[in-house]
PDB file of C-alpha atoms in Angstrom:
ATOM      1  CA  MET A   1      26.972 -15.828  36.434  1.00  0.00           C
ATOM      2  CA  GLU A   2      23.805 -15.861  34.094  1.00  0.00           C
ATOM      3  CA  MET A   3      23.789 -12.121  34.412  1.00  0.00           C
ATOM      4  CA  LEU A   4      27.158 -12.296  33.029  1.00  0.00           C
ATOM      5  CA  LEU A   5      26.190 -14.363  29.731  1.00  0.00           C
ATOM      6  CA  PHE A   6      23.088 -12.596  29.769  1.00  0.00           C
ATOM      7  CA  PHE A   7      25.080  -8.995  28.782  1.00  0.00           C
ATOM      8  CA  PHE A   8      27.182 -10.262  26.887  1.00  0.00           C
ATOM      9  CA  PHE A   9      24.286 -12.184  24.521  1.00  0.00           C
ATOM     10  CA  ALA A  10      22.726  -9.185  24.840  1.00  0.00           C
ATOM     11  CA  ILE A  11      25.252  -7.204  23.527  1.00  0.00           C
ATOM     12  CA  VAL A  12      25.837  -8.611  20.473  1.00  0.00           C
ATOM     13  CA  CYS A  13      22.078  -8.835  19.507  1.00  0.00           C
ATOM     14  CA  VAL A  14      22.296  -5.211  19.551  1.00  0.00           C
ATOM     15  CA  ILE A  15      25.596  -5.333  18.084  1.00  0.00           C
ATOM     16  CA  SER A  16      24.390  -7.498  15.100  1.00  0.00           C
ATOM     17  CA  SER A  17      20.754  -6.316  14.586  1.00  0.00           C
ATOM     18  CA  LEU A  18      22.410  -2.532  14.544  1.00  0.00           C
ATOM     19  CA  CYS A  19      24.730  -4.142  11.383  1.00  0.00           C
ATOM     20  CA  VAL A  20      21.911  -5.831   9.567  1.00  0.00           C
ATOM     21  CA  VAL A  21      20.246  -2.172   9.189  1.00  0.00           C
ATOM     22  CA  PHE A  22      23.360  -0.006   8.740  1.00  0.00           C
ATOM     23  CA  PHE A  23      25.307  -2.492   6.376  1.00  0.00           C
ATOM     24  CA  LYS A  24      25.588  -2.104   2.622  1.00  0.00           C
ATOM     25  CA  ASN A  25      26.109  -5.096   1.958  1.00  0.00           C
ATOM     26  CA  PRO A  26      22.764  -7.864   1.833  1.00  0.00           C
ATOM     27  CA  VAL A  27      24.595 -10.621   2.542  1.00  0.00           C
ATOM     28  CA  LYS A  28      26.737  -8.366   5.422  1.00  0.00           C
ATOM     29  CA  SER A  29      23.137  -8.250   6.810  1.00  0.00           C
ATOM     30  CA  ALA A  30      22.252 -11.292   6.273  1.00  0.00           C
ATOM     31  CA  ILE A  31      25.089 -13.181   7.958  1.00  0.00           C
ATOM     32  CA  SER A  32      24.703 -10.689  11.140  1.00  0.00           C
ATOM     33  CA  LEU A  33      21.141 -11.676  11.629  1.00  0.00           C
ATOM     34  CA  ILE A  34      22.202 -15.013  11.624  1.00  0.00           C
ATOM     35  CA  VAL A  35      24.697 -13.750  14.727  1.00  0.00           C
ATOM     36  CA  ASN A  36      21.265 -12.217  15.875  1.00  0.00           C
ATOM     37  CA  PHE A  37      19.087 -15.347  16.012  1.00  0.00           C
ATOM     38  CA  PHE A  38      21.919 -17.010  17.188  1.00  0.00           C
ATOM     39  CA  SER A  39      22.783 -15.114  20.040  1.00  0.00           C
ATOM     40  CA  MET A  40      18.667 -14.864  20.959  1.00  0.00           C
ATOM     41  CA  GLY A  41      18.636 -18.579  21.314  1.00  0.00           C
ATOM     42  CA  ALA A  42      21.546 -17.988  23.939  1.00  0.00           C
ATOM     43  CA  ILE A  43      19.033 -15.878  25.232  1.00  0.00           C
ATOM     44  CA  TYR A  44      16.049 -18.268  25.220  1.00  0.00           C
ATOM     45  CA  ILE A  45      17.844 -20.920  26.780  1.00  0.00           C
ATOM     46  CA  ILE A  46      19.430 -18.683  29.652  1.00  0.00           C
ATOM     47  CA  LEU A  47      15.772 -17.920  30.534  1.00  0.00           C
ATOM     48  CA  ASN A  48      15.188 -21.787  30.970  1.00  0.00           C
ATOM     49  CA  ALA A  49      13.110 -22.211  27.127  1.00  0.00           C
ATOM     50  CA  GLU A  50      15.481 -24.886  26.386  1.00  0.00           C
ATOM     51  CA  PHE A  51      13.232 -25.374  22.932  1.00  0.00           C
ATOM     52  CA  ILE A  52      12.227 -22.472  21.843  1.00  0.00           C
ATOM     53  CA  GLY A  53      16.196 -21.497  21.982  1.00  0.00           C
ATOM     54  CA  LEU A  54      16.773 -24.596  19.734  1.00  0.00           C
ATOM     55  CA  MET A  55      13.861 -24.064  17.390  1.00  0.00           C
ATOM     56  CA  GLN A  56      15.131 -20.539  17.117  1.00  0.00           C
ATOM     57  CA  VAL A  57      18.496 -21.981  15.724  1.00  0.00           C
ATOM     58  CA  LEU A  58      16.767 -24.608  13.971  1.00  0.00           C
ATOM     59  CA  VAL A  59      14.212 -22.499  12.206  1.00  0.00           C
ATOM     60  CA  TYR A  60      15.406 -19.162  11.565  1.00  0.00           C
ATOM     61  CA  ALA A  61      19.223 -20.111  11.213  1.00  0.00           C
ATOM     62  CA  GLY A  62      18.415 -22.993   9.654  1.00  0.00           C
ATOM     63  CA  ALA A  63      16.115 -22.449   7.615  1.00  0.00           C
ATOM     64  CA  ILE A  64      14.266 -18.833   6.845  1.00  0.00           C
ATOM     65  CA  MET A  65      18.308 -17.690   6.544  1.00  0.00           C
ATOM     66  CA  VAL A  66      18.746 -19.826   3.929  1.00  0.00           C
ATOM     67  CA  LEU A  67      16.270 -19.144   2.300  1.00  0.00           C
ATOM     68  CA  PHE A  68      17.022 -15.228   2.120  1.00  0.00           C
ATOM     69  CA  LEU A  69      20.704 -16.201   1.382  1.00  0.00           C
ATOM     70  CA  PHE A  70      19.659 -18.448  -2.109  1.00  0.00           C
ATOM     71  CA  ILE A  71      17.251 -14.841  -2.751  1.00  0.00           C
ATOM     72  CA  ILE A  72      19.838 -13.231  -2.527  1.00  0.00           C
ATOM     73  CA  MET A  73      22.289 -15.122  -4.375  1.00  0.00           C
ATOM     74  CA  LEU A  74      19.440 -15.539  -6.976  1.00  0.00           C
ATOM     75  CA  LEU A  75      18.975 -11.916  -7.696  1.00  0.00           C
ATOM     76  CA  ASP A  76      21.595  -9.352  -8.831  1.00  0.00           C
ATOM     77  CA  VAL A  77      20.995  -6.979  -6.033  1.00  0.00           C
ATOM     78  CA  LYS A  78      24.009  -4.797  -6.195  1.00  0.00           C
ATOM     79  CA  HIS A  79      22.746  -1.671  -7.947  1.00  0.00           C
ATOM     80  CA  THR A  80      20.059  -1.618  -4.728  1.00  0.00           C
ATOM     81  CA  THR A  81      23.022  -0.040  -2.782  1.00  0.00           C
ATOM     82  CA  LYS A  82      22.013   3.930  -2.655  1.00  0.00           C
ATOM     83  CA  GLU A  83      20.630   4.299   0.639  1.00  0.00           C
ATOM     84  CA  ARG A  84      17.379   7.280   1.169  1.00  0.00           C
ATOM     85  CA  VAL A  85      17.860  10.542   1.688  1.00  0.00           C
ATOM     86  CA  TYR A  86      17.288  11.090   4.884  1.00  0.00           C
ATOM     87  CA  PHE A  87      19.093   7.816   5.973  1.00  0.00           C
ATOM     88  CA  LYS A  88      22.716   9.398   6.020  1.00  0.00           C
ATOM     89  CA  ASN A  89      21.341  12.010   8.031  1.00  0.00           C
ATOM     90  CA  ASN A  90      22.385  10.789  11.749  1.00  0.00           C
ATOM     91  CA  LEU A  91      20.060  13.158  13.761  1.00  0.00           C
ATOM     92  CA  SER A  92      16.603  12.472  12.009  1.00  0.00           C
ATOM     93  CA  VAL A  93      18.013   8.720  12.313  1.00  0.00           C
ATOM     94  CA  VAL A  94      18.514   8.657  16.166  1.00  0.00           C
ATOM     95  CA  LEU A  95      16.231  11.026  17.220  1.00  0.00           C
ATOM     96  CA  CYS A  96      13.530   8.083  15.499  1.00  0.00           C
ATOM     97  CA  PHE A  97      14.957   5.579  17.360  1.00  0.00           C
ATOM     98  CA  CYS A  98      15.008   7.652  20.555  1.00  0.00           C
ATOM     99  CA  PHE A  99      11.165   8.826  19.711  1.00  0.00           C
ATOM    100  CA  ILE A 100      10.040   5.273  19.194  1.00  0.00           C
ATOM    101  CA  PHE A 101      11.756   3.979  21.739  1.00  0.00           C
ATOM    102  CA  LEU A 102      10.556   5.952  24.407  1.00  0.00           C
ATOM    103  CA  ALA A 103       7.030   5.059  23.081  1.00  0.00           C
ATOM    104  CA  ILE A 104       7.760   1.590  23.352  1.00  0.00           C
ATOM    105  CA  ILE A 105       8.793   1.194  26.862  1.00  0.00           C
ATOM    106  CA  PHE A 106       6.006   4.109  28.126  1.00  0.00           C
ATOM    107  CA  SER A 107       3.326   1.848  26.533  1.00  0.00           C
ATOM    108  CA  VAL A 108       4.533  -1.134  28.029  1.00  0.00           C
ATOM    109  CA  ALA A 109       5.361   0.549  31.539  1.00  0.00           C
ATOM    110  CA  THR A 110       1.594   1.973  31.722  1.00  0.00           C
ATOM    111  CA  SER A 111       0.273  -1.176  30.855  1.00  0.00           C
ATOM    112  CA  LEU A 112       2.494  -3.231  33.076  1.00  0.00           C
ATOM    113  CA  TYR A 113       1.538  -1.138  35.614  1.00  0.00           C
ATOM    114  CA  ASN A 114      -1.952  -0.947  35.335  1.00  0.00           C
ATOM    115  CA  ALA A 115      -2.063  -4.627  35.575  1.00  0.00           C
ATOM    116  CA  GLY A 116      -0.224  -4.469  38.849  1.00  0.00           C
ATOM    117  CA  LEU A 117       3.013  -6.559  37.619  1.00  0.00           C
ATOM    118  CA  MET A 118       5.127  -3.771  38.519  1.00  0.00           C
ATOM    119  CA  LYS A 119       6.466  -5.703  41.677  1.00  0.00           C
ATOM    120  CA  GLY A 120       6.329  -9.058  42.903  1.00  0.00           C
ATOM    121  CA  LEU A 121       7.596 -10.890  39.601  1.00  0.00           C
ATOM    122  CA  ASN A 122       9.268 -13.659  40.844  1.00  0.00           C
ATOM    123  CA  GLY A 123       9.629 -16.649  38.505  1.00  0.00           C
ATOM    124  CA  LEU A 124       8.142 -19.741  39.504  1.00  0.00           C
ATOM    125  CA  ASP A 125      10.430 -22.991  39.208  1.00  0.00           C
ATOM    126  CA  TRP A 126       7.748 -24.548  36.746  1.00  0.00           C
ATOM    127  CA  MET A 127      10.438 -25.900  34.113  1.00  0.00           C
ATOM    128  CA  PHE A 128      11.899 -28.415  36.692  1.00  0.00           C
ATOM    129  CA  LEU A 129       7.581 -30.140  37.918  1.00  0.00           C
ATOM    130  CA  ASP A 130       8.303 -32.054  34.814  1.00  0.00           C
ATOM    131  CA  ASN A 131      12.040 -32.485  34.697  1.00  0.00           C
ATOM    132  CA  SER A 132      12.207 -31.209  30.969  1.00  0.00           C
ATOM    133  CA  ASN A 133      11.008 -27.942  28.986  1.00  0.00           C
ATOM    134  CA  THR A 134      10.290 -29.799  25.756  1.00  0.00           C
ATOM    135  CA  LYS A 135       8.397 -32.813  27.088  1.00  0.00           C
ATOM    136  CA  ALA A 136       5.985 -29.485  29.276  1.00  0.00           C
ATOM    137  CA  ILE A 137       5.846 -27.485  26.128  1.00  0.00           C
ATOM    138  CA  GLY A 138       4.109 -30.709  23.773  1.00  0.00           C
ATOM    139  CA  LYS A 139       1.544 -31.341  26.925  1.00  0.00           C
ATOM    140  CA  VAL A 140       0.193 -27.966  26.577  1.00  0.00           C
ATOM    141  CA  LEU A 141       0.963 -27.841  22.858  1.00  0.00           C
ATOM    142  CA  PHE A 142      -1.539 -30.755  22.011  1.00  0.00           C
ATOM    143  CA  SER A 143      -4.424 -30.890  25.129  1.00  0.00           C
ATOM    144  CA  LYS A 144      -4.887 -27.104  25.333  1.00  0.00           C
ATOM    145  CA  TYR A 145      -3.494 -25.911  21.809  1.00  0.00           C
ATOM    146  CA  LEU A 146      -4.857 -28.746  19.492  1.00  0.00           C
ATOM    147  CA  LEU A 147      -7.063 -26.873  17.613  1.00  0.00           C
ATOM    148  CA  PRO A 148      -4.663 -23.532  16.621  1.00  0.00           C
ATOM    149  CA  PHE A 149      -1.664 -26.300  16.749  1.00  0.00           C
ATOM    150  CA  GLU A 150      -4.211 -28.039  13.523  1.00  0.00           C
ATOM    151  CA  VAL A 151      -4.999 -24.928  11.661  1.00  0.00           C
ATOM    152  CA  THR A 152      -0.934 -24.497  12.143  1.00  0.00           C
ATOM    153  CA  SER A 153      -0.810 -27.204   9.163  1.00  0.00           C
ATOM    154  CA  LEU A 154      -3.412 -25.433   6.836  1.00  0.00           C
ATOM    155  CA  LEU A 155      -1.446 -22.254   7.209  1.00  0.00           C
ATOM    156  CA  LEU A 156       1.174 -23.796   5.528  1.00  0.00           C
ATOM    157  CA  LEU A 157      -0.312 -25.473   3.153  1.00  0.00           C
ATOM    158  CA  VAL A 158      -1.866 -22.114   1.941  1.00  0.00           C
ATOM    159  CA  ALA A 159       1.655 -20.467   2.402  1.00  0.00           C
ATOM    160  CA  ALA A 160       3.187 -23.583  -0.848  1.00  0.00           C
ATOM    161  CA  ILE A 161       0.080 -22.837  -3.202  1.00  0.00           C
ATOM    162  CA  GLY A 162       0.536 -19.551  -2.356  1.00  0.00           C
ATOM    163  CA  ILE A 163       4.556 -19.615  -3.689  1.00  0.00           C
ATOM    164  CA  LEU A 164       3.371 -22.278  -6.212  1.00  0.00           C
ATOM    165  CA  VAL A 165       1.011 -19.653  -7.625  1.00  0.00           C
ATOM    166  CA  LEU A 166       3.194 -16.746  -7.419  1.00  0.00           C
ATOM    167  CA  GLY A 167       6.470 -18.430  -8.563  1.00  0.00           C
ATOM    168  CA  LYS A 168       4.640 -20.250 -11.995  1.00  0.00           C
ATOM    169  CA  LYS A 169       5.699 -18.821 -15.202  1.00  0.00           C
ATOM    170  CA  LYS A 170       2.285 -16.728 -16.944  1.00  0.00           C
ATOM    171  CA  ASN A 171       1.983 -18.393 -20.254  1.00  0.00           C
ATOM    172  CA  THR A 172      -1.277 -16.557 -21.094  1.00  0.00           C
TER     173      THR A 172
ATOM    174  CA  MET B   1      17.586 -14.419  37.923  1.00  0.00           C
ATOM    175  CA  ILE B   2      17.657 -11.835  35.299  1.00  0.00           C
ATOM    176  CA  PRO B   3      14.936  -8.968  36.374  1.00  0.00           C
ATOM    177  CA  LEU B   4      12.165  -8.922  33.518  1.00  0.00           C
ATOM    178  CA  SER B   5      13.050  -5.328  32.914  1.00  0.00           C
ATOM    179  CA  TYR B   6      16.021  -5.518  31.119  1.00  0.00           C
ATOM    180  CA  LEU B   7      14.633  -8.335  29.308  1.00  0.00           C
ATOM    181  CA  LEU B   8      12.137  -6.383  28.543  1.00  0.00           C
ATOM    182  CA  MET B   9      14.323  -3.185  27.323  1.00  0.00           C
ATOM    183  CA  LEU B  10      16.581  -5.515  25.137  1.00  0.00           C
ATOM    184  CA  SER B  11      13.319  -6.512  23.229  1.00  0.00           C
ATOM    185  CA  ALA B  12      12.620  -2.648  23.393  1.00  0.00           C
ATOM    186  CA  ILE B  13      15.514  -2.011  21.510  1.00  0.00           C
ATOM    187  CA  LEU B  14      15.548  -4.584  18.802  1.00  0.00           C
ATOM    188  CA  PHE B  15      12.004  -3.786  17.784  1.00  0.00           C
ATOM    189  CA  THR B  16      12.940  -0.528  17.441  1.00  0.00           C
ATOM    190  CA  ILE B  17      15.979  -1.242  15.506  1.00  0.00           C
ATOM    191  CA  GLY B  18      13.577  -3.655  13.202  1.00  0.00           C
ATOM    192  CA  VAL B  19      11.406  -0.503  13.150  1.00  0.00           C
ATOM    193  CA  LEU B  20      14.038   1.500  11.927  1.00  0.00           C
ATOM    194  CA  GLY B  21      15.182  -0.652   9.162  1.00  0.00           C
ATOM    195  CA  VAL B  22      11.772  -1.070   7.965  1.00  0.00           C
ATOM    196  CA  LEU B  23      11.607   2.797   7.628  1.00  0.00           C
ATOM    197  CA  PHE B  24      15.026   4.056   6.327  1.00  0.00           C
ATOM    198  CA  LYS B  25      16.193   1.165   3.964  1.00  0.00           C
ATOM    199  CA  ARG B  26      15.333   0.671   0.466  1.00  0.00           C
ATOM    200  CA  ASN B  27      16.200  -2.981   0.113  1.00  0.00           C
ATOM    201  CA  THR B  28      13.383  -5.172   0.101  1.00  0.00           C
ATOM    202  CA  ILE B  29      15.623  -7.938   1.657  1.00  0.00           C
ATOM    203  CA  VAL B  30      16.823  -6.127   4.360  1.00  0.00           C
ATOM    204  CA  ILE B  31      13.451  -4.394   4.812  1.00  0.00           C
ATOM    205  CA  PHE B  32      12.499  -8.190   5.402  1.00  0.00           C
ATOM    206  CA  MET B  33      14.819  -8.893   7.481  1.00  0.00           C
ATOM    207  CA  SER B  34      14.342  -6.104   9.939  1.00  0.00           C
ATOM    208  CA  ILE B  35      10.110  -7.290   9.616  1.00  0.00           C
ATOM    209  CA  GLU B  36      12.485 -10.580  11.410  1.00  0.00           C
ATOM    210  CA  LEU B  37      13.849  -8.637  13.484  1.00  0.00           C
ATOM    211  CA  MET B  38      10.585  -7.484  15.065  1.00  0.00           C
ATOM    212  CA  LEU B  39       8.953 -10.371  15.658  1.00  0.00           C
ATOM    213  CA  ASN B  40      12.025 -11.802  17.214  1.00  0.00           C
ATOM    214  CA  SER B  41      11.803  -9.442  19.858  1.00  0.00           C
ATOM    215  CA  ALA B  42       7.684 -10.253  20.379  1.00  0.00           C
ATOM    216  CA  ASN B  43       9.279 -13.546  20.687  1.00  0.00           C
ATOM    217  CA  LEU B  44      11.595 -12.706  23.071  1.00  0.00           C
ATOM    218  CA  SER B  45       9.104 -10.943  25.239  1.00  0.00           C
ATOM    219  CA  PHE B  46       6.947 -13.590  24.929  1.00  0.00           C
ATOM    220  CA  VAL B  47       9.654 -15.478  26.697  1.00  0.00           C
ATOM    221  CA  ALA B  48      10.227 -13.376  29.234  1.00  0.00           C
ATOM    222  CA  PHE B  49       6.348 -13.321  30.828  1.00  0.00           C
ATOM    223  CA  SER B  50       6.444 -16.923  30.363  1.00  0.00           C
ATOM    224  CA  ARG B  51       9.154 -17.536  32.612  1.00  0.00           C
ATOM    225  CA  TYR B  52       8.429 -14.728  35.012  1.00  0.00           C
ATOM    226  CA  LEU B  53       4.498 -15.938  35.059  1.00  0.00           C
ATOM    227  CA  GLY B  54       5.346 -19.272  35.851  1.00  0.00           C
ATOM    228  CA  ASN B  55       3.340 -20.018  32.779  1.00  0.00           C
ATOM    229  CA  LEU B  56       3.778 -22.116  29.366  1.00  0.00           C
ATOM    230  CA  ASN B  57       1.548 -20.342  27.188  1.00  0.00           C
ATOM    231  CA  GLY B  58       3.482 -18.174  26.172  1.00  0.00           C
ATOM    232  CA  GLN B  59       6.367 -20.464  24.970  1.00  0.00           C
ATOM    233  CA  VAL B  60       3.296 -22.551  22.792  1.00  0.00           C
ATOM    234  CA  TYR B  61       2.778 -18.389  21.183  1.00  0.00           C
ATOM    235  CA  VAL B  62       6.419 -18.607  20.438  1.00  0.00           C
ATOM    236  CA  PHE B  63       5.898 -21.312  18.397  1.00  0.00           C
ATOM    237  CA  PHE B  64       3.246 -20.400  16.302  1.00  0.00           C
ATOM    238  CA  VAL B  65       5.151 -17.045  16.013  1.00  0.00           C
ATOM    239  CA  MET B  66       7.769 -19.029  14.419  1.00  0.00           C
ATOM    240  CA  VAL B  67       5.284 -20.617  11.587  1.00  0.00           C
ATOM    241  CA  VAL B  68       3.785 -17.194  10.779  1.00  0.00           C
ATOM    242  CA  ALA B  69       7.073 -16.121  10.314  1.00  0.00           C
ATOM    243  CA  ALA B  70       8.118 -18.907   8.360  1.00  0.00           C
ATOM    244  CA  ALA B  71       5.266 -18.735   5.706  1.00  0.00           C
ATOM    245  CA  GLU B  72       5.217 -15.316   5.510  1.00  0.00           C
ATOM    246  CA  VAL B  73       9.403 -15.094   4.111  1.00  0.00           C
ATOM    247  CA  ALA B  74       8.420 -17.811   1.560  1.00  0.00           C
ATOM    248  CA  ILE B  75       5.287 -15.656   0.354  1.00  0.00           C
ATOM    249  CA  GLY B  76       7.284 -12.654   0.785  1.00  0.00           C
ATOM    250  CA  LEU B  77      10.846 -13.689  -1.013  1.00  0.00           C
ATOM    251  CA  ALA B  78       8.283 -14.751  -3.987  1.00  0.00           C
ATOM    252  CA  ILE B  79       6.885 -11.561  -4.133  1.00  0.00           C
ATOM    253  CA  ILE B  80      10.386 -10.340  -4.368  1.00  0.00           C
ATOM    254  CA  VAL B  81      11.172 -12.526  -7.176  1.00  0.00           C
ATOM    255  CA  ASN B  82       8.234 -11.535  -9.279  1.00  0.00           C
ATOM    256  CA  MET B  83       9.093  -8.300  -8.287  1.00  0.00           C
ATOM    257  CA  TYR B  84      12.827  -8.621  -9.634  1.00  0.00           C
ATOM    258  CA  LYS B  85      10.993 -10.230 -12.371  1.00  0.00           C
ATOM    259  CA  ASN B  86       9.303  -7.424 -13.794  1.00  0.00           C
ATOM    260  CA  PHE B  87      11.305  -4.456 -12.467  1.00  0.00           C
ATOM    261  CA  LYS B  88      14.102  -5.432 -12.941  1.00  0.00           C
ATOM    262  CA  SER B  89      15.344  -4.279  -9.329  1.00  0.00           C
ATOM    263  CA  ILE B  90      14.102  -4.821  -5.710  1.00  0.00           C
ATOM    264  CA  SER B  91      14.468  -1.473  -4.596  1.00  0.00           C
ATOM    265  CA  ALA B  92      10.912  -0.660  -2.172  1.00  0.00           C
ATOM    266  CA  ASP B  93      11.119   2.884  -4.113  1.00  0.00           C
ATOM    267  CA  ARG B  94       9.895   0.585  -7.617  1.00  0.00           C
ATOM    268  CA  ALA B  95       6.800  -0.333  -6.513  1.00  0.00           C
ATOM    269  CA  ASN B  96       5.353   2.742  -6.008  1.00  0.00           C
ATOM    270  CA  LEU B  97       2.477   1.624  -8.938  1.00  0.00           C
ATOM    271  CA  LEU B  98      -0.686   3.051  -5.556  1.00  0.00           C
ATOM    272  CA  LYS B  99       1.548   6.253  -4.513  1.00  0.00           C
ATOM    273  CA  TRP B 100      -0.932   8.345  -4.923  1.00  0.00           C
TER     274      TRP B 100
END
């Protein structure tokens, strides 16, 4: 059952991310990206990471994609549908895909092998120790990672100020 | 239990599709969406490792990655709006001032 659900959502993930890249209309790309985020959240929930799955849906599909759609709505993007010349050449895309994919797989496999993680990885049921994943994450986040958490707020402040500066009308 | 290799394979596929989008697309907004895809695939491998090592730290890192992604998208879209004001287009090929 778990495997079946995983394969279903994995296939939805891959197809929708291909749609993001290959659709010409950016609105369609954004919609398929939302589908991708939802199925990714489902995979997180299958992996017993409920908090991350919910954050995925709330933050990515809720906030970030609304921002994307707003910008697409505000800007007139009809004139930029022409693709690069080599994008029309299917062979170069497939070759590029194979090369990057094999490079990633090779590097990950070698590093896993060197770390001795190739075998003996059996998931522990630590998620049920605290009887909720969110509670466990909260405990780790507010004890061990307290300083990075506070620095995160600084990062968001810097981002907000940066947007104000960038969006300000220049009246010089 | 899903094998770890399947999850890493899915993550690698999604990352590669994101790289292809950044390499081949011209529309800056779609390039940003591809960057989001890549961040998401990295998140997926974080969660997978955290599940299989029995360690919560990976999920906390995913939280931080999400915060950074939100900030990055906001700043990037502001830059795109400025670029549209200057060029009247959001094609990545128009931003060639620094090109050699």
